[in-house]
Short mmCIF file of C-alpha atoms in Angstrom, two decimals:
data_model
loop_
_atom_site.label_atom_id
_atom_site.label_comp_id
_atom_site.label_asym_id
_atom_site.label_seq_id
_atom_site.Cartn_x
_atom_site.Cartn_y
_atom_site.Cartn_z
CA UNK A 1196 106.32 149.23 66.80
CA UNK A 1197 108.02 149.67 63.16
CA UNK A 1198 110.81 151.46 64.50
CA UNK A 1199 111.59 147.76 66.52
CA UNK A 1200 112.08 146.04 63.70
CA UNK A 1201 115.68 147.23 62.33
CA UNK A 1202 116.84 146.70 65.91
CA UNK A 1203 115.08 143.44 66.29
CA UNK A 1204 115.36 141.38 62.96
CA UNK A 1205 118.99 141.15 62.87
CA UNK A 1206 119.46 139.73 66.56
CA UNK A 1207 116.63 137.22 65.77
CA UNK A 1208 118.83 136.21 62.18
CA UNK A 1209 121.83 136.00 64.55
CA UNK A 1210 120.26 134.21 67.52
CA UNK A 1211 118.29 131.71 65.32
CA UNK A 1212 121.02 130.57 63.24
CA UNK A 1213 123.47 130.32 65.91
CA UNK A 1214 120.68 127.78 67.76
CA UNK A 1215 120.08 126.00 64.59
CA UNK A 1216 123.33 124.98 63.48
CA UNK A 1217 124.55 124.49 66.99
CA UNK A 1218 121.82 122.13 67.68
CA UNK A 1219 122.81 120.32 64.50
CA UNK A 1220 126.50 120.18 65.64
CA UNK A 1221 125.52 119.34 68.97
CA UNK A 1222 123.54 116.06 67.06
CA UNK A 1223 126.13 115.49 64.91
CA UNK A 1224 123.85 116.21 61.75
CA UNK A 1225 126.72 117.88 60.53
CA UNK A 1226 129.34 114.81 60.60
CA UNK A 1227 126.29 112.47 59.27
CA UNK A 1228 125.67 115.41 56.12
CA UNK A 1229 129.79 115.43 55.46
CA UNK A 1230 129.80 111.89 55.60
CA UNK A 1231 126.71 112.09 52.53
CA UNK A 1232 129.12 114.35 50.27
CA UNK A 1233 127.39 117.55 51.96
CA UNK A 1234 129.54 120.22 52.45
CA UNK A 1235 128.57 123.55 54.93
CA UNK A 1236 128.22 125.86 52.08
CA UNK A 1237 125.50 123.40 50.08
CA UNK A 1238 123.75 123.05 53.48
CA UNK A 1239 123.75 126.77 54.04
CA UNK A 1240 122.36 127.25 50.59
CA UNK A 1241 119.06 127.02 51.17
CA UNK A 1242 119.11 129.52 53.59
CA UNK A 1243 121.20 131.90 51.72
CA UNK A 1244 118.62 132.23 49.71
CA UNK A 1245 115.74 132.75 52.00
CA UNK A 1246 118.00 135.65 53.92
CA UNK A 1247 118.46 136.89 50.53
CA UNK A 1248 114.43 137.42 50.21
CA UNK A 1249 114.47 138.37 54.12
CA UNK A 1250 116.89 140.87 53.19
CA UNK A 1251 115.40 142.57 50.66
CA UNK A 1252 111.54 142.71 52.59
CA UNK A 1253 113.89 144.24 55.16
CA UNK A 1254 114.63 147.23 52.70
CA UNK A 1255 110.97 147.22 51.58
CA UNK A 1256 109.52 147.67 55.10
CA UNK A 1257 112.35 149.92 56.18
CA UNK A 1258 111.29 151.88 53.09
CA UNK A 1259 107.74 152.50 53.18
CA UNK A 1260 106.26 150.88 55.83
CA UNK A 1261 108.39 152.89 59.15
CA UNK A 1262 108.28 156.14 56.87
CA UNK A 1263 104.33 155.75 57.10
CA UNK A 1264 104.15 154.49 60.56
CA UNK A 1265 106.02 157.45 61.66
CA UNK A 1266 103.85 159.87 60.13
CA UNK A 1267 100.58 157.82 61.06
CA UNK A 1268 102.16 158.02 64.68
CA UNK A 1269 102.49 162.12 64.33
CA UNK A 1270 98.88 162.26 63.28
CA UNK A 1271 97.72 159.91 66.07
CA UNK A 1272 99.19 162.47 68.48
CA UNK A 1273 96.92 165.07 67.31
CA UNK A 1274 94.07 162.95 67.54
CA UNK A 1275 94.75 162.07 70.72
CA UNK A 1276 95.70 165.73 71.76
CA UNK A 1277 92.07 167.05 69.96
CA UNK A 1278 89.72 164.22 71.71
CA UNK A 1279 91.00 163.94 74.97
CA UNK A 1280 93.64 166.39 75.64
CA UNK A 1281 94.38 165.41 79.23
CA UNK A 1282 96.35 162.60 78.45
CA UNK A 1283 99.02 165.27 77.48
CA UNK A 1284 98.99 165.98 81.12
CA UNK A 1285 100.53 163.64 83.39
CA UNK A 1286 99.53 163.87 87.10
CA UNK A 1287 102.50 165.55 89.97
CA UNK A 1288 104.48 166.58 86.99
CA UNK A 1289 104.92 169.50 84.95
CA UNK A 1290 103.67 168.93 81.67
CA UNK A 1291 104.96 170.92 78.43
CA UNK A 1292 101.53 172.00 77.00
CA UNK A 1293 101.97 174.93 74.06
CA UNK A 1294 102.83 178.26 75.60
CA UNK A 1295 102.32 176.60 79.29
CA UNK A 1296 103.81 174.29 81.62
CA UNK A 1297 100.74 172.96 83.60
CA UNK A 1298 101.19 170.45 86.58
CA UNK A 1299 97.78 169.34 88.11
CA UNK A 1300 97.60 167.24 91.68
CA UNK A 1301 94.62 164.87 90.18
CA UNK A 1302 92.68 163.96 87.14
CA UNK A 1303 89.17 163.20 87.77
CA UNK A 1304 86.43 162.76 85.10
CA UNK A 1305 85.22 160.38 82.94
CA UNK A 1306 87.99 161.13 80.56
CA UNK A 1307 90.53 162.96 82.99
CA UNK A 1308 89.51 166.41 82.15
CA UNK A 1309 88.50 167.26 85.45
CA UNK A 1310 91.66 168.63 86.87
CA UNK A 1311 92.62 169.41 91.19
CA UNK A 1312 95.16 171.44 92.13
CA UNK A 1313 96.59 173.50 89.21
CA UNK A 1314 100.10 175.09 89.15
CA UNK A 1315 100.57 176.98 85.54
CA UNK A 1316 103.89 178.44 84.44
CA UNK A 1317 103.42 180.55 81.20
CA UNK A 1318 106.45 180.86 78.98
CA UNK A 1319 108.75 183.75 78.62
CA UNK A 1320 108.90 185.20 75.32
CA UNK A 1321 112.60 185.84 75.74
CA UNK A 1322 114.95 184.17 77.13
CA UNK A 1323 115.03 183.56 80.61
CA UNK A 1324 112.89 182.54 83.66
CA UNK A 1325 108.98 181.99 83.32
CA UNK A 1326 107.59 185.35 84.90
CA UNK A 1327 103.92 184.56 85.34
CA UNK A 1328 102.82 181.79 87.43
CA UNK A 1329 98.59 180.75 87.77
CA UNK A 1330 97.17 178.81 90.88
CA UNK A 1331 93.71 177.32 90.74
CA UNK A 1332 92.06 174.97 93.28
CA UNK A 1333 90.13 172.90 90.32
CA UNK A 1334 89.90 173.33 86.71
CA UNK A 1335 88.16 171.62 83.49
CA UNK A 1336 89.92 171.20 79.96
CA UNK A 1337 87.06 171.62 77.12
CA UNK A 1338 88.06 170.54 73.77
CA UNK A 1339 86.38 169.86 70.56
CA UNK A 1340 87.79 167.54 67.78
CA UNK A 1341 87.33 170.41 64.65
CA UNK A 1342 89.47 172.89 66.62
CA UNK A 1343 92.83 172.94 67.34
CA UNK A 1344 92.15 175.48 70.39
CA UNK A 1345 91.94 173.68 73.74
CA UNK A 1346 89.84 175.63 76.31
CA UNK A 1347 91.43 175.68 80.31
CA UNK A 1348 88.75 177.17 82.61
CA UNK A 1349 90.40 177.55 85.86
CA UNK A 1350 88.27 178.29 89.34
CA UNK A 1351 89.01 180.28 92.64
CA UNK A 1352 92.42 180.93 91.94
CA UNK A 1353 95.37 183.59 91.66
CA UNK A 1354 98.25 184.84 89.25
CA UNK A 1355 101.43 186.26 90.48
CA UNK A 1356 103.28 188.38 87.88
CA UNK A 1357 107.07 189.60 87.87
CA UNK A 1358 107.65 193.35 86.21
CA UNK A 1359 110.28 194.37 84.74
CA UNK A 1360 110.90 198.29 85.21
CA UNK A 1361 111.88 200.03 82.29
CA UNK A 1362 114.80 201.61 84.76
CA UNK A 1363 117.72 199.45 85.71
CA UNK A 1364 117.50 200.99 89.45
CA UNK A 1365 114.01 200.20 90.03
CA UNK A 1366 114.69 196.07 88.84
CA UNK A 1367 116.44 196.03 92.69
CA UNK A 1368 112.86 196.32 94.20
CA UNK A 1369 111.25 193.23 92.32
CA UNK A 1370 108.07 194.63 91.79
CA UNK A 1371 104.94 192.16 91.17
CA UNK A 1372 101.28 191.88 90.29
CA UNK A 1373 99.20 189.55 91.91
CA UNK A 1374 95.40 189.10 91.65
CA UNK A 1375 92.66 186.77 92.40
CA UNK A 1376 90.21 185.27 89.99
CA UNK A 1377 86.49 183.24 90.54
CA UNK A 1378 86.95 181.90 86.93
CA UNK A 1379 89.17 182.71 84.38
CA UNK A 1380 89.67 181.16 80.80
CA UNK A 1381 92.91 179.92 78.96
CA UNK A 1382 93.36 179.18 75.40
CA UNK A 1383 95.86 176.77 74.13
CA UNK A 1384 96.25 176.45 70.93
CA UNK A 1385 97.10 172.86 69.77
CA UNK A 1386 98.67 173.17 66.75
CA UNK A 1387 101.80 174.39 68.20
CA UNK A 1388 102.22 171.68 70.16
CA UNK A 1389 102.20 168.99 67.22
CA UNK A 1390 102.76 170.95 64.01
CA UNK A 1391 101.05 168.05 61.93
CA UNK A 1392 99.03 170.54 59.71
CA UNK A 1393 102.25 172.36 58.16
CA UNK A 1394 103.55 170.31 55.37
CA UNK A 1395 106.99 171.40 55.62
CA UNK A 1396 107.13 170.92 59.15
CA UNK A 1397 106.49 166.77 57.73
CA UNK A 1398 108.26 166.87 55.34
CA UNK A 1399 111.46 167.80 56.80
CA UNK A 1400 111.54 164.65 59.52
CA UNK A 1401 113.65 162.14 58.00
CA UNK A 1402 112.40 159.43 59.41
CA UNK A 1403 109.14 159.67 57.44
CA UNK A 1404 110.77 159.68 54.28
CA UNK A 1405 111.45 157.11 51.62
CA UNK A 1406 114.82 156.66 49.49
CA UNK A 1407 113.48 158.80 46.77
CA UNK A 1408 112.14 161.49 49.28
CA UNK A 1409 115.18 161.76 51.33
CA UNK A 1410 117.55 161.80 47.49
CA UNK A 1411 115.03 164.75 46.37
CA UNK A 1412 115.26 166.15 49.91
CA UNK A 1413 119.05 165.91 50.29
CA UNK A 1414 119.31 168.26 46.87
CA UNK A 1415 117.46 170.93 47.99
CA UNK A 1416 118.64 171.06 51.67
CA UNK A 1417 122.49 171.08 49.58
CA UNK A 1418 121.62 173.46 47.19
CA UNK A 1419 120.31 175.90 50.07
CA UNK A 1420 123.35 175.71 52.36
CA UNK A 1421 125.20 175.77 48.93
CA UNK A 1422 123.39 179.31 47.96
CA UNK A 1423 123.81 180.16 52.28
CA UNK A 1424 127.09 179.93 51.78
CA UNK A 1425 127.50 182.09 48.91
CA UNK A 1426 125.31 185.14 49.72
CA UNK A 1427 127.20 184.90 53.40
CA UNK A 1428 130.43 185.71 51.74
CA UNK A 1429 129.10 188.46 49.49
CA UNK A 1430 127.43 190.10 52.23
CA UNK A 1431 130.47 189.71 54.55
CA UNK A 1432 132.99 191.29 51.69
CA UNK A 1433 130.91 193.94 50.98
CA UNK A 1434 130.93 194.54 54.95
CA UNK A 1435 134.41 194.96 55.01
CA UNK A 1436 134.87 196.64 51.81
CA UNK A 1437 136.06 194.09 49.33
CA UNK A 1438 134.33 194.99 46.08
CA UNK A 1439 134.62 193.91 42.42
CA UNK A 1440 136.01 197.08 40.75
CA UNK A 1441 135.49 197.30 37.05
CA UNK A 1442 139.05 197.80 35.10
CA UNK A 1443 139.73 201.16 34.90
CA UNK A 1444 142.45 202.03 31.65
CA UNK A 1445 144.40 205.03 32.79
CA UNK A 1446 145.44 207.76 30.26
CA UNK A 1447 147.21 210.06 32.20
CA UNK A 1448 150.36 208.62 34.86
CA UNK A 1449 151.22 211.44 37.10
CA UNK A 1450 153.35 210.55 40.08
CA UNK A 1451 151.60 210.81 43.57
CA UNK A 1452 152.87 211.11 47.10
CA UNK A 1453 153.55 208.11 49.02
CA UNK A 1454 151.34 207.01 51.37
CA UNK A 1455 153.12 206.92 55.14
CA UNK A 1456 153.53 203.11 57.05
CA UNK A 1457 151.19 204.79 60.14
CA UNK A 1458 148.01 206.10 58.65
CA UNK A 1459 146.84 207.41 61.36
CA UNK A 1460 149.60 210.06 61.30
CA UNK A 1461 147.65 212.07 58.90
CA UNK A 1462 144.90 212.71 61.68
CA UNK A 1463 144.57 214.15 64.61
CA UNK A 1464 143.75 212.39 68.13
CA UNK A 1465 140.24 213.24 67.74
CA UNK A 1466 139.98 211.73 64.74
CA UNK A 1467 142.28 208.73 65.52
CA UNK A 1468 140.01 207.87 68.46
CA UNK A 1469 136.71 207.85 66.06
CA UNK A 1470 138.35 205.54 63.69
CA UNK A 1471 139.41 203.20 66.18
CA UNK A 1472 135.95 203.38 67.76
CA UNK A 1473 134.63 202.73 64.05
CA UNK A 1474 137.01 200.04 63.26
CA UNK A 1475 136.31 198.08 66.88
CA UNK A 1476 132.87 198.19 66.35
CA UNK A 1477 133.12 197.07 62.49
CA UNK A 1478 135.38 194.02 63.90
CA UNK A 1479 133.04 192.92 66.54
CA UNK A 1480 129.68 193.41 64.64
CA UNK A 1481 132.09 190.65 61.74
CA UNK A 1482 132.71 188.56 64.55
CA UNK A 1483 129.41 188.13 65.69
CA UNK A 1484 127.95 187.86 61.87
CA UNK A 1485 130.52 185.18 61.33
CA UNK A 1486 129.61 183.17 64.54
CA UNK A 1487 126.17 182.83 64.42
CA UNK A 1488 126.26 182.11 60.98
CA UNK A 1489 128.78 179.35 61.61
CA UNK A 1490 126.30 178.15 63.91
CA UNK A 1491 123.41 178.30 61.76
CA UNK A 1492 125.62 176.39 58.86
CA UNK A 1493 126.67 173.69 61.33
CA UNK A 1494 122.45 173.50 62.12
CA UNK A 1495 121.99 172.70 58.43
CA UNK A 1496 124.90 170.41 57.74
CA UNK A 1497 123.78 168.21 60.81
CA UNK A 1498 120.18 167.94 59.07
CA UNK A 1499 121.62 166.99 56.16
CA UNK A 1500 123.83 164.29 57.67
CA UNK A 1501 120.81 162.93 59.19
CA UNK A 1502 119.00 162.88 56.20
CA UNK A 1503 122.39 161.09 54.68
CA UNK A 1504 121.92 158.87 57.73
CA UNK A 1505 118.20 157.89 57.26
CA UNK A 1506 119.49 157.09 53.61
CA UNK A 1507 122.13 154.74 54.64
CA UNK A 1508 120.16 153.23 57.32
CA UNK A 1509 117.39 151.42 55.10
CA UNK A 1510 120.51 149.45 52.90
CA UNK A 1511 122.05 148.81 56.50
CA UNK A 1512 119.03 146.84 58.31
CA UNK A 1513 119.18 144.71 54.71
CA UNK A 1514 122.81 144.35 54.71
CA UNK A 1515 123.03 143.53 58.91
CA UNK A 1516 120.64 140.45 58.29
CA UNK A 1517 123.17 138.72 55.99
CA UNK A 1518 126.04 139.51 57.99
CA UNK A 1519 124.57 138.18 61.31
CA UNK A 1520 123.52 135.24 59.49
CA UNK A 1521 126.98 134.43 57.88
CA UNK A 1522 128.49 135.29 61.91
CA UNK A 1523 125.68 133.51 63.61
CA UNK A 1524 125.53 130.34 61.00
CA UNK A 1525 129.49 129.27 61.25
CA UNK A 1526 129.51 130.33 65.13
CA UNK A 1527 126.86 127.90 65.91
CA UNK A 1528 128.50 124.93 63.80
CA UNK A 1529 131.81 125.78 65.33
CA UNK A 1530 130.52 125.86 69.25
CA UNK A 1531 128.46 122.73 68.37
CA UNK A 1532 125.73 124.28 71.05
CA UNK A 1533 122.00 124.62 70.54
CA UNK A 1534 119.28 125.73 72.62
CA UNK A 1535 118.92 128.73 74.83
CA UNK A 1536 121.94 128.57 77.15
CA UNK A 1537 125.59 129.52 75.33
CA UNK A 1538 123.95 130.48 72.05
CA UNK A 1539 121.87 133.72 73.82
CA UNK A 1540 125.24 135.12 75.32
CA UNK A 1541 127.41 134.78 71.95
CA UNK A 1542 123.84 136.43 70.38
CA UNK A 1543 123.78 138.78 72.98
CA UNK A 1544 127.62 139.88 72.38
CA UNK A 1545 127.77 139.98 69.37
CA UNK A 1546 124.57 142.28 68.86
CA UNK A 1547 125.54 144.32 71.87
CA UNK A 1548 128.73 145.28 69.95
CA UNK A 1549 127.74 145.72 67.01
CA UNK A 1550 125.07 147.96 67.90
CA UNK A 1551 126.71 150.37 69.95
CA UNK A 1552 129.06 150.80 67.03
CA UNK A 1553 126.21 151.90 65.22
CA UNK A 1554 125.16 154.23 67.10
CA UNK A 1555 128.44 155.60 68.34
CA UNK A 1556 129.20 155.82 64.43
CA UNK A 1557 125.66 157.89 63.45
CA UNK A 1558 126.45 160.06 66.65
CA UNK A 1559 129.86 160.89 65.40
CA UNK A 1560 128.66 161.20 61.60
CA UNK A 1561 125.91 163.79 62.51
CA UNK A 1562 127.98 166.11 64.01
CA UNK A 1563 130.78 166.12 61.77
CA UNK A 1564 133.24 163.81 63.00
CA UNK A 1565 133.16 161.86 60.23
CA UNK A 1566 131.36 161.00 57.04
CA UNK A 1567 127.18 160.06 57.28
CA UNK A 1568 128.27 156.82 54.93
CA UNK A 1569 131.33 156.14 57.06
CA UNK A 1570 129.30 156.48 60.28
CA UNK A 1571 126.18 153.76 59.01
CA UNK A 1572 128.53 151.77 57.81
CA UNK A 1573 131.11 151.06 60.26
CA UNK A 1574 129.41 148.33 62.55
CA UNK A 1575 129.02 146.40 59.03
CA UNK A 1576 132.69 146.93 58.32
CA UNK A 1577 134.16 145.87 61.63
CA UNK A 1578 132.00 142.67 61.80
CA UNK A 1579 132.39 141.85 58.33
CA UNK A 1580 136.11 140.39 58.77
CA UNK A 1581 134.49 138.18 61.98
CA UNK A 1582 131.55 136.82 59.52
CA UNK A 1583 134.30 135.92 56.21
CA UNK A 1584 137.04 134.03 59.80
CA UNK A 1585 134.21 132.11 61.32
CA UNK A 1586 132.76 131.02 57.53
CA UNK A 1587 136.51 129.71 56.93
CA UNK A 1588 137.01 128.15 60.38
CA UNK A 1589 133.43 126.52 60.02
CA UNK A 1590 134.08 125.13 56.36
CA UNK A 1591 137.25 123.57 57.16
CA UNK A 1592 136.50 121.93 59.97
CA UNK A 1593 138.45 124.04 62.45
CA UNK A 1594 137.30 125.07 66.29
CA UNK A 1595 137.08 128.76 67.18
CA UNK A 1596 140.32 129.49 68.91
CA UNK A 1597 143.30 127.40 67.59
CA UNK A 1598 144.80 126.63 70.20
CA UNK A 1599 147.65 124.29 69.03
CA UNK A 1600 148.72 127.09 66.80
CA UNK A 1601 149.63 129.26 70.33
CA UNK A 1602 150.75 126.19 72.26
CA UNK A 1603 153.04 124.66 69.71
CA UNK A 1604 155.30 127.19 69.33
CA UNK A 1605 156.06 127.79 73.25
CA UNK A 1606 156.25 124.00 74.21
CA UNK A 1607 159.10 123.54 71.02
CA UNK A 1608 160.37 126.62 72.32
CA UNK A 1609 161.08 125.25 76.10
CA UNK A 1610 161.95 122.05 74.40
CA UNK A 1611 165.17 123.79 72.79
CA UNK A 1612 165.77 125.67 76.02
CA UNK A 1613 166.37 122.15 77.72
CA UNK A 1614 167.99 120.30 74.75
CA UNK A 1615 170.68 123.70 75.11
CA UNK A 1616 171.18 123.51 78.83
CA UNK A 1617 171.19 119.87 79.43
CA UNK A 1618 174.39 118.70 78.02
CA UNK A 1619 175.96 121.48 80.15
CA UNK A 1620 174.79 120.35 83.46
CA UNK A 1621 175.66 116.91 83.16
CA UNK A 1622 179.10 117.96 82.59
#
């Protein structure tokens, strides 16, 4: 429920202070307060002041209370996972349960761990399509809350197995295993489908970080793809043979023989043909270095740019609750509409925009498209012009569209038309 908040406090700012001034327009408290010597901004002030304290509880609760909500939530998962494991597994479904995929027809039990009808899939450990598939009529899970091992003991079944030959002509004849069982036991060990126990494995989700966490967090994860960097480009000039030679002072000039423009004139075609061999393979073996570590860069800069991200997002939530107040306040005094009705839809708008922004701006940002501050920011940015127009418009007393300003012009600009071509036709 704490992750809610930093998409729900800002619509409520917006929607409640678009019905509260637009129910005092609507009443004409506004004309009766101008009337008194009361401006907008001295009636607003008030307020300003208690979004300024909303604000800043907004920072504080995006700041320590989400960061420890999301890692209570991770350790809640293992809880639930250690005392009754069978809520991991979802009835007529395959369910992704450590090394398996188990899908069970019914749950029976007094806590569901009574199992009917079990299909297993066991997990390749390379690449490719799951090889060894286990069918039981019933089964029971047995688990116990100090252990991280959950038992599966699986009755009057069978397990079908695909072999691989070691000979590529005897693949063509799919050979198989397949055996029957009374009872056979499965061991699934827990851990690996949570990872709560591993600090690091913590440590390194952003979202259960603070600012000073993710500041400490962002200089090491910099300083390692700083130092990845680095070593990559020794290792890859030593590779191709670029090497820091020492100066060497030479005592003795003599003139040598000039090297030809074809090297490979000075060997044979024996010899050309192992060089080329040499130098193909040398060139595809740098290729493939450089890709995959130009994949496993790209890896690290997108977790830092969601780290960056995280960051931004905590001054963001604080920042968004001023700026839908200062849109939502002058909108509501302008349509002079309270209540549920118009004042949901502008809401609604106006929050639907400005959070896909968001999110099509931390998308972007965390792959690279542009920066993590640019990305978090940009929703503020667009909206920010709309919030300082409808404070003006509000203040001075103006309605949201001018539409004199866009009539005025055309009507004195038909009016000249005739004034031109009226003399003539009388004529």
């Amino acid at each position: 429920m704490p992750r809610i908040i930093p998409l729900v406090l800002p619509l409520s700012v917006l929607l409640a202070s678009i019905m509260t001034f637009g129910n005092l327009a609507e009443n004409y408290e506004f004309a009766a307060m101008k009337s008194s010597g009361i401006s907008l901004q001295r009636a607003m002030r008030v307020l300003i002041a208690f979004i300024f304290v909303l604000s800043i509880v907004a920072f504080w609760f995006a700041n320590n209370v989400i960061p420890f909500a999301e890692y209570k939530f991770v350790n809640f998962r293992k809880n639930i996972a250690q005392a009754k494991p069978a809520m991991a597994i979802a009835e007529g479904q395959f369910n992704d349960v450590g090394t398996y995929n188990i899908k069970v027809n019914k749950k029976s039990g007094e806590n569901g761990n009574i199992l009917t009808g079990v299909t297993i899939h066991e997990k390749a450990t390379n690449v490719g399509e799951n090889k060894t598939v286990i069918k039981a009529k019933n089964g029971k899970l047995i688990s116990n809350e100090k252990s991280s091992i959950l038992k599966l003991v699986l009755n009057d079944g069978y397990y079908y197995q695909d072999v691989t030959p070691k000979k590529y002509e005897d693949r063509a004849k799919l050979p198989f295993v397949k055996a029957s069982f009374k009872k056979q036991i499965i061991n699934i060990d827990l851990s690996e489908l949570n990872k709560v126990d591993d600090n690091q494995e913590i440590s390194s989700t952003n979202g259960m970080l603070n600012v000073n966490e993710l500041r400490y967090t962002l200089d090491s994860l910099n300083k390692n793809l700083d130092n990845e960097i680095l070593s990559f480009s020794e290792n890859i000039n030593q590779r191709v043979g670029f090497k820091k030679q020492p100066p060497v002072v030479i005592k003795n000039l003599k003139k040598k023989k000039s090297l030809p423009n074809n090297l490979l004139s000075l060997y044979d075609n024996k010899q050309k043909l192992d060089i080329l061999k040499m130098a193909t393979s040398n060139v595809t073996s740098n290729i493939y270095s450089i890709e995959a570590t130009q994949k496993e860069l790209k890896d690290k800069q997108r977790d830092i740019n969601k780290h960056l991200t995280a960051l931004y997002e905590k001054f963001v939530i604080a920042f968004a609750c001023f700026l839908m107040f200062f849109i939502g306040a002058p909108l509501g005094a302008i349509i002079r509409k309270g209540g549920l009705g118009l004042p949901i839809v502008f809401a609604v708008l106006i929050f639907i925009t400005f959070h896909f922004i968001n999110t099509f701006g931390k998308r972007l940002s965390q792959e690279g498209g542009m920066t993590p501050f640019m990305g978090s920011w940009m929703s503020s940015f667009i909206l920010l012009p709309l919030a300082v127009l409808l404070t003006y418009r509000a203040t001075n007393d103006n309605g949201l569209i001018n539409f004199d300003a866009i009539t005025t012009p055309i009507s004195q600009l038909f009016q000249k038309i005739s004034e031109r071509f009226t003399p003539a036709q009388k004529q």
